[in-house]
Coordinates of N, CA and C in Angstrom, one line a residue:
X1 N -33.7 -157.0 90.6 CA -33.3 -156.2 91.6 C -32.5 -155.0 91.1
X2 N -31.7 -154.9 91.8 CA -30.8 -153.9 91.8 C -29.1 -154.2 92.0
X3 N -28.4 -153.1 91.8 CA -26.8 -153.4 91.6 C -26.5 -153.5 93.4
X4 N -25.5 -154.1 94.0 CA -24.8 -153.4 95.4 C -24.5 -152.4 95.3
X5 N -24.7 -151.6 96.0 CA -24.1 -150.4 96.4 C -23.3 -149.9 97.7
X6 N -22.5 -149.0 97.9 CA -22.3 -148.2 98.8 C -22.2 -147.1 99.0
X7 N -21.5 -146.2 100.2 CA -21.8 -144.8 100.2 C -20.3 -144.6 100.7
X8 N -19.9 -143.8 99.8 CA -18.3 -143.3 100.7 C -18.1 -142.0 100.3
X9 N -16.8 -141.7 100.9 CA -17.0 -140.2 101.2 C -15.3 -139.9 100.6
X10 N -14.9 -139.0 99.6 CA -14.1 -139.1 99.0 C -13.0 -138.2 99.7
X11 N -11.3 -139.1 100.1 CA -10.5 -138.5 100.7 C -9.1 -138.7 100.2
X12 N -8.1 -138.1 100.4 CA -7.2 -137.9 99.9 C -6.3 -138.9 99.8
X13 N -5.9 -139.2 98.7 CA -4.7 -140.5 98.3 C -3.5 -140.3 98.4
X14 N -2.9 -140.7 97.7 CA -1.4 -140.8 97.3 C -0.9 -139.8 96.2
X15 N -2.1 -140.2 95.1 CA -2.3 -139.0 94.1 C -1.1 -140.1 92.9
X16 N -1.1 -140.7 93.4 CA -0.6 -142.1 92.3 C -1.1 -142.3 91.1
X17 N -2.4 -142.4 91.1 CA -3.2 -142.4 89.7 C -3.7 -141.1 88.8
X18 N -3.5 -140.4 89.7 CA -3.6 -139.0 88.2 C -2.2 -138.9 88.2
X19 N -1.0 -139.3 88.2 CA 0.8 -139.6 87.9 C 0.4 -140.6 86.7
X20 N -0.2 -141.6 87.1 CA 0.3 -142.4 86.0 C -1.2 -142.6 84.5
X21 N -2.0 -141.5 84.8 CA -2.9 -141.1 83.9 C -4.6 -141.4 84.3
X22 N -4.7 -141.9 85.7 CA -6.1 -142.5 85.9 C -6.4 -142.5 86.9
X23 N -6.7 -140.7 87.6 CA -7.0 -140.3 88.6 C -8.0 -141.1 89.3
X24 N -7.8 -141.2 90.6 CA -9.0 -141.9 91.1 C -9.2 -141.2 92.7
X25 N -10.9 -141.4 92.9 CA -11.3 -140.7 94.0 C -10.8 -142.2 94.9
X26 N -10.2 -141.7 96.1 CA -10.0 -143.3 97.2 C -11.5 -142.5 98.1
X27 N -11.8 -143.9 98.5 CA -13.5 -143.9 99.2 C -13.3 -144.2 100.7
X28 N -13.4 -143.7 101.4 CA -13.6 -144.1 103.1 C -15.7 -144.3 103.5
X29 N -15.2 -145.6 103.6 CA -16.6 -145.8 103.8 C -17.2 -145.5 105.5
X30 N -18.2 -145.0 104.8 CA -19.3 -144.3 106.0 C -19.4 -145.4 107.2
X31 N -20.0 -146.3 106.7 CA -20.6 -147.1 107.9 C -19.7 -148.2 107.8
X32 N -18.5 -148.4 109.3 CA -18.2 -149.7 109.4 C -18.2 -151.1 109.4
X33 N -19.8 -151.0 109.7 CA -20.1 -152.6 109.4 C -20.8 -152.9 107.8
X34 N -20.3 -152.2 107.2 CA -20.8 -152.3 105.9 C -19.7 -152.9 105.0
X35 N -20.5 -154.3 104.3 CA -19.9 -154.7 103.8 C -19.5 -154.6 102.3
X36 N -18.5 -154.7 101.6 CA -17.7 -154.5 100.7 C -17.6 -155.7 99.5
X37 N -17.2 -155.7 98.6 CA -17.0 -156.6 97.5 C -15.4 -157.1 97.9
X38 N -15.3 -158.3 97.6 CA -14.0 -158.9 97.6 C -12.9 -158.2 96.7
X39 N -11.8 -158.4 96.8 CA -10.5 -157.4 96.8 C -10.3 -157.7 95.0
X40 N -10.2 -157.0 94.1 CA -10.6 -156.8 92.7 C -11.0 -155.8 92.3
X41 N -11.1 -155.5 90.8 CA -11.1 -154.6 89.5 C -12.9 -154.7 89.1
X42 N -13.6 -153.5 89.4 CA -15.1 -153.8 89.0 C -15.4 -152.0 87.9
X43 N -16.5 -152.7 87.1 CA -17.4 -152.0 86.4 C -18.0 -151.7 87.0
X44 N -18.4 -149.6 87.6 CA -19.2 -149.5 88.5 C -20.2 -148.0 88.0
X45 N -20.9 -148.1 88.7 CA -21.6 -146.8 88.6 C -21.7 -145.7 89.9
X46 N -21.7 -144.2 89.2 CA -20.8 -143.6 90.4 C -22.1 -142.4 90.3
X47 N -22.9 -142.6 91.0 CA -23.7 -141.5 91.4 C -23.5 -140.1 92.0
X48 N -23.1 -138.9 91.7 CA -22.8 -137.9 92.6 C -23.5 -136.9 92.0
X49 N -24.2 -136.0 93.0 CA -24.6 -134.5 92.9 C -26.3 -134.8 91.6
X50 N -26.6 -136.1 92.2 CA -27.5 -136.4 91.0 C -27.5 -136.8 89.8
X51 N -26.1 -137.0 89.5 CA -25.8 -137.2 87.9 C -25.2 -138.6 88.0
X52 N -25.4 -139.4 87.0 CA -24.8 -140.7 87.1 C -23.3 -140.9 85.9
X53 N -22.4 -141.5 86.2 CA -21.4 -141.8 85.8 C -21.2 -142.8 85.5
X54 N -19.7 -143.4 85.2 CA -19.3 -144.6 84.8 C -17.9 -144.6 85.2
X55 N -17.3 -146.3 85.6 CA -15.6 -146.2 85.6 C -15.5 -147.3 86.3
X56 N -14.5 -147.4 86.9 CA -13.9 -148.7 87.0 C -13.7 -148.5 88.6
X57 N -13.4 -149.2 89.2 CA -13.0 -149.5 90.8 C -12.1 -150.6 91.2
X58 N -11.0 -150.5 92.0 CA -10.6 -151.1 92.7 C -10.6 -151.6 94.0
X59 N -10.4 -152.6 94.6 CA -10.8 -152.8 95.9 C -9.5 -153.4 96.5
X60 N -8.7 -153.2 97.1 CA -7.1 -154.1 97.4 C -6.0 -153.5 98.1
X61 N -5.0 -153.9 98.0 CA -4.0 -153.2 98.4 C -2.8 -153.0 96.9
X62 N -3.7 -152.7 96.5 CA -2.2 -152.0 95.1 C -1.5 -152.4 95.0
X63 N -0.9 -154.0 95.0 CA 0.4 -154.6 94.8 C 1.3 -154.1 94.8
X64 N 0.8 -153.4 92.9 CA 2.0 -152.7 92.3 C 3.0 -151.7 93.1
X65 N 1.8 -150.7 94.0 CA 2.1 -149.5 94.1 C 2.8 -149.8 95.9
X66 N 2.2 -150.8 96.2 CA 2.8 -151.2 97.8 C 2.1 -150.7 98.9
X67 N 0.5 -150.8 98.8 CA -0.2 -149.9 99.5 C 0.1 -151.0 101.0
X68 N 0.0 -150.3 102.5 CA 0.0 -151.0 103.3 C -1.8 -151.1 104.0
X69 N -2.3 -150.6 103.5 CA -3.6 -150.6 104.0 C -4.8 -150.9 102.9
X70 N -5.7 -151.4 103.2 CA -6.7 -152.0 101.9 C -7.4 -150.4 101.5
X71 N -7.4 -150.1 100.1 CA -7.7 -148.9 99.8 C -9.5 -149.3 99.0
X72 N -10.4 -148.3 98.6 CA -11.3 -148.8 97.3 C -11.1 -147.0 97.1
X73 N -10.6 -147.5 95.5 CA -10.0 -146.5 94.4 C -10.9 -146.4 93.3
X74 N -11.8 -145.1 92.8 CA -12.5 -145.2 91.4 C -12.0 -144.1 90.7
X75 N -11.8 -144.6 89.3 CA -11.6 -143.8 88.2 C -12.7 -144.0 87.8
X76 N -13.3 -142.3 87.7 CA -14.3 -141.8 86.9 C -14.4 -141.6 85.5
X77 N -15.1 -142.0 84.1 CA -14.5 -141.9 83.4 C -15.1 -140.7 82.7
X78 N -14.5 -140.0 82.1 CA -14.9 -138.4 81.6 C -15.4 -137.5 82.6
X79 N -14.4 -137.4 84.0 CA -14.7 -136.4 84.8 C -13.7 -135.9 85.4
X80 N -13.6 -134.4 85.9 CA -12.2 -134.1 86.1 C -12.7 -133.1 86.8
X81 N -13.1 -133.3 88.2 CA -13.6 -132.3 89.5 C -12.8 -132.4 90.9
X82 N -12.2 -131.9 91.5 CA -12.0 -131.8 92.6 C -13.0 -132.1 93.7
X83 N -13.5 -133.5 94.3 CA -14.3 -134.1 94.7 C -14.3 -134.4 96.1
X84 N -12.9 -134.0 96.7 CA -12.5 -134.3 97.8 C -14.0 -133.5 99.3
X85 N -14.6 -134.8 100.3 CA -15.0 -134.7 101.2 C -16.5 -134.5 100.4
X86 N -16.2 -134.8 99.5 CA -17.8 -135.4 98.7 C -18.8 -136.7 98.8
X87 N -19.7 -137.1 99.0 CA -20.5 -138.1 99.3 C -20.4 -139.1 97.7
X88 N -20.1 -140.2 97.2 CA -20.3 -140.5 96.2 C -21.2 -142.0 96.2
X89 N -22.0 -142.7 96.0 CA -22.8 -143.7 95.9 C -22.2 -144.3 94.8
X90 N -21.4 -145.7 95.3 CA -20.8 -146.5 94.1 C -21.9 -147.6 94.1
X91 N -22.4 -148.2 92.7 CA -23.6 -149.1 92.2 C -22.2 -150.4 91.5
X92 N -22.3 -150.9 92.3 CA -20.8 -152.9 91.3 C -22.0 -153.1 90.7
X93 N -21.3 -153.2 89.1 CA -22.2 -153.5 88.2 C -21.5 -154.9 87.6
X94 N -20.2 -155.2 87.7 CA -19.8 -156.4 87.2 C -18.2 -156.3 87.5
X95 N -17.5 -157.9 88.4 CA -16.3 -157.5 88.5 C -15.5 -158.4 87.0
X96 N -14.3 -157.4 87.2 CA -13.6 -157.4 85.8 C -12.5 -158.1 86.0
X97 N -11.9 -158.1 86.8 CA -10.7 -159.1 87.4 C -10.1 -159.3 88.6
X98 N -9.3 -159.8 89.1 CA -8.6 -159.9 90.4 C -7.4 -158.6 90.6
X99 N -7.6 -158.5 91.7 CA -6.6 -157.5 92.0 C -5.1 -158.4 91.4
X100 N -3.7 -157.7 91.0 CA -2.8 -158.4 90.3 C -1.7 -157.4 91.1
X101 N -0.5 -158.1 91.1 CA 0.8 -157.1 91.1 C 1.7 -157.5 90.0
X102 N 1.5 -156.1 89.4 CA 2.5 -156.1 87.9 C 3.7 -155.9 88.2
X103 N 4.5 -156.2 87.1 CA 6.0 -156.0 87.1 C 6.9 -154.8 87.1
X104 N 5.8 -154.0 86.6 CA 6.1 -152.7 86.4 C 5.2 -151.5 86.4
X105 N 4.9 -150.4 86.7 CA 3.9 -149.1 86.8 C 3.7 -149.1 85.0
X106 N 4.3 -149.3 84.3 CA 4.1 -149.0 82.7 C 3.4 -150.5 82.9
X107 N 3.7 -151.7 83.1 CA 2.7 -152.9 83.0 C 1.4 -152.6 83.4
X108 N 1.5 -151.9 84.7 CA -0.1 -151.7 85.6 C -0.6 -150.5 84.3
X109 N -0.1 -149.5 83.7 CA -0.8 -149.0 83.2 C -1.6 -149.4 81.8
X110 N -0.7 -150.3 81.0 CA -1.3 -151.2 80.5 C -2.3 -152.0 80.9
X111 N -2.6 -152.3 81.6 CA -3.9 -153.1 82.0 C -5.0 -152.3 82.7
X112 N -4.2 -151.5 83.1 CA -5.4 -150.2 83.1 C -6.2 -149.6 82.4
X113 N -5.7 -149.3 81.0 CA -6.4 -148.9 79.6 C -7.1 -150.5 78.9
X114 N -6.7 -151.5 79.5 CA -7.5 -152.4 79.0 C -8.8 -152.8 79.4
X115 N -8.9 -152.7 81.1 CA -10.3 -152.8 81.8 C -10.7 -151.9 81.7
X116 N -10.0 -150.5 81.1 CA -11.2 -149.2 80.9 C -11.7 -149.1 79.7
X117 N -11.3 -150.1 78.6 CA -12.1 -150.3 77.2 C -12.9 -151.3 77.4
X118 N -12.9 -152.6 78.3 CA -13.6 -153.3 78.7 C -14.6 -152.9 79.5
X119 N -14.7 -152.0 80.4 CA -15.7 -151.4 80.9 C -16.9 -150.7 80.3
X120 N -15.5 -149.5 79.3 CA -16.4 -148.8 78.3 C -17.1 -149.8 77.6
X121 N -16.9 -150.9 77.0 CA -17.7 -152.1 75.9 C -18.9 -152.6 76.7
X122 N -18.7 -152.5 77.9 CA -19.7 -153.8 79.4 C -20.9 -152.4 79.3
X123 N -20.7 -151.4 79.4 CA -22.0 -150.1 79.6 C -22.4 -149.6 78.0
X124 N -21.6 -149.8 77.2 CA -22.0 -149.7 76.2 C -23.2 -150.9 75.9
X125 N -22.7 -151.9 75.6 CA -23.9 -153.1 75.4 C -25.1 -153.4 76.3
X126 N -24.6 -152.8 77.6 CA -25.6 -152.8 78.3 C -26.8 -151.4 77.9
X127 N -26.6 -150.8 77.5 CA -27.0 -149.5 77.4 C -27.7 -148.6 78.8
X128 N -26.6 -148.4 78.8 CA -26.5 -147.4 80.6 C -25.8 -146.5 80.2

């Protein structure tokens, strides 16, 4: 078959993750009865304007950061566009871990650069 997918439409965050080095588009999904992957850190593929990508995704409420509402957050990796009120088609290609609350924003960023070399390794081997 094929990977799950969804379709979300990119809107404005907190702007938290391009602060602490790993901007991320937050996704407001189109259709409300559409369902979602459980609350976690995934390897995804990010479809937009025809061109396919790569990065990571979150699905949760940000422990760390104290989100009061469930967000899904992707870092794209090698892209740097102002994307806001754009259509993006996210493909879950493999989840990477549980959503976690770290002890610290330098902790979360730590483990951020770790699922993004893990990710990088997961599409590399895969060759995608």
């Amino acid at each position: 078959g094929h990977y799950f997918s969804f379709l979300g439409t990119v809107v404005k965050g907190r702007g938290i993750g391009k602060k602490i080095g790993f901007p991320t588009a937050n996704l407001k999904i189109e259709d409300p009865w559409k369902i979602v992957p459980p609350n976690g850190v995934y390897a995804v593929r990010v479809s937009f304007q025809g061109k396919d990508f790569i990065g990571m995704m979150n699905i949760g409420f940000t422990p760390t950061i104290k989100s009061q509402s469930l967000t899904i957050e992707v870092h794209i990796f090698d892209f740097n566009s102002q994307i806001y009120g754009e259509r993006l088609n996210i493909s879950v290609v493999k989840k990477i871990r549980e959503e976690k609350k770290f002890s610290s924003v330098e902790s979360l960023q730590n483990i951020l650069n770790i699922d993004e070399n893990k990710v990088r390794l997961l599409f590399k081997n895969m060759k995608l």
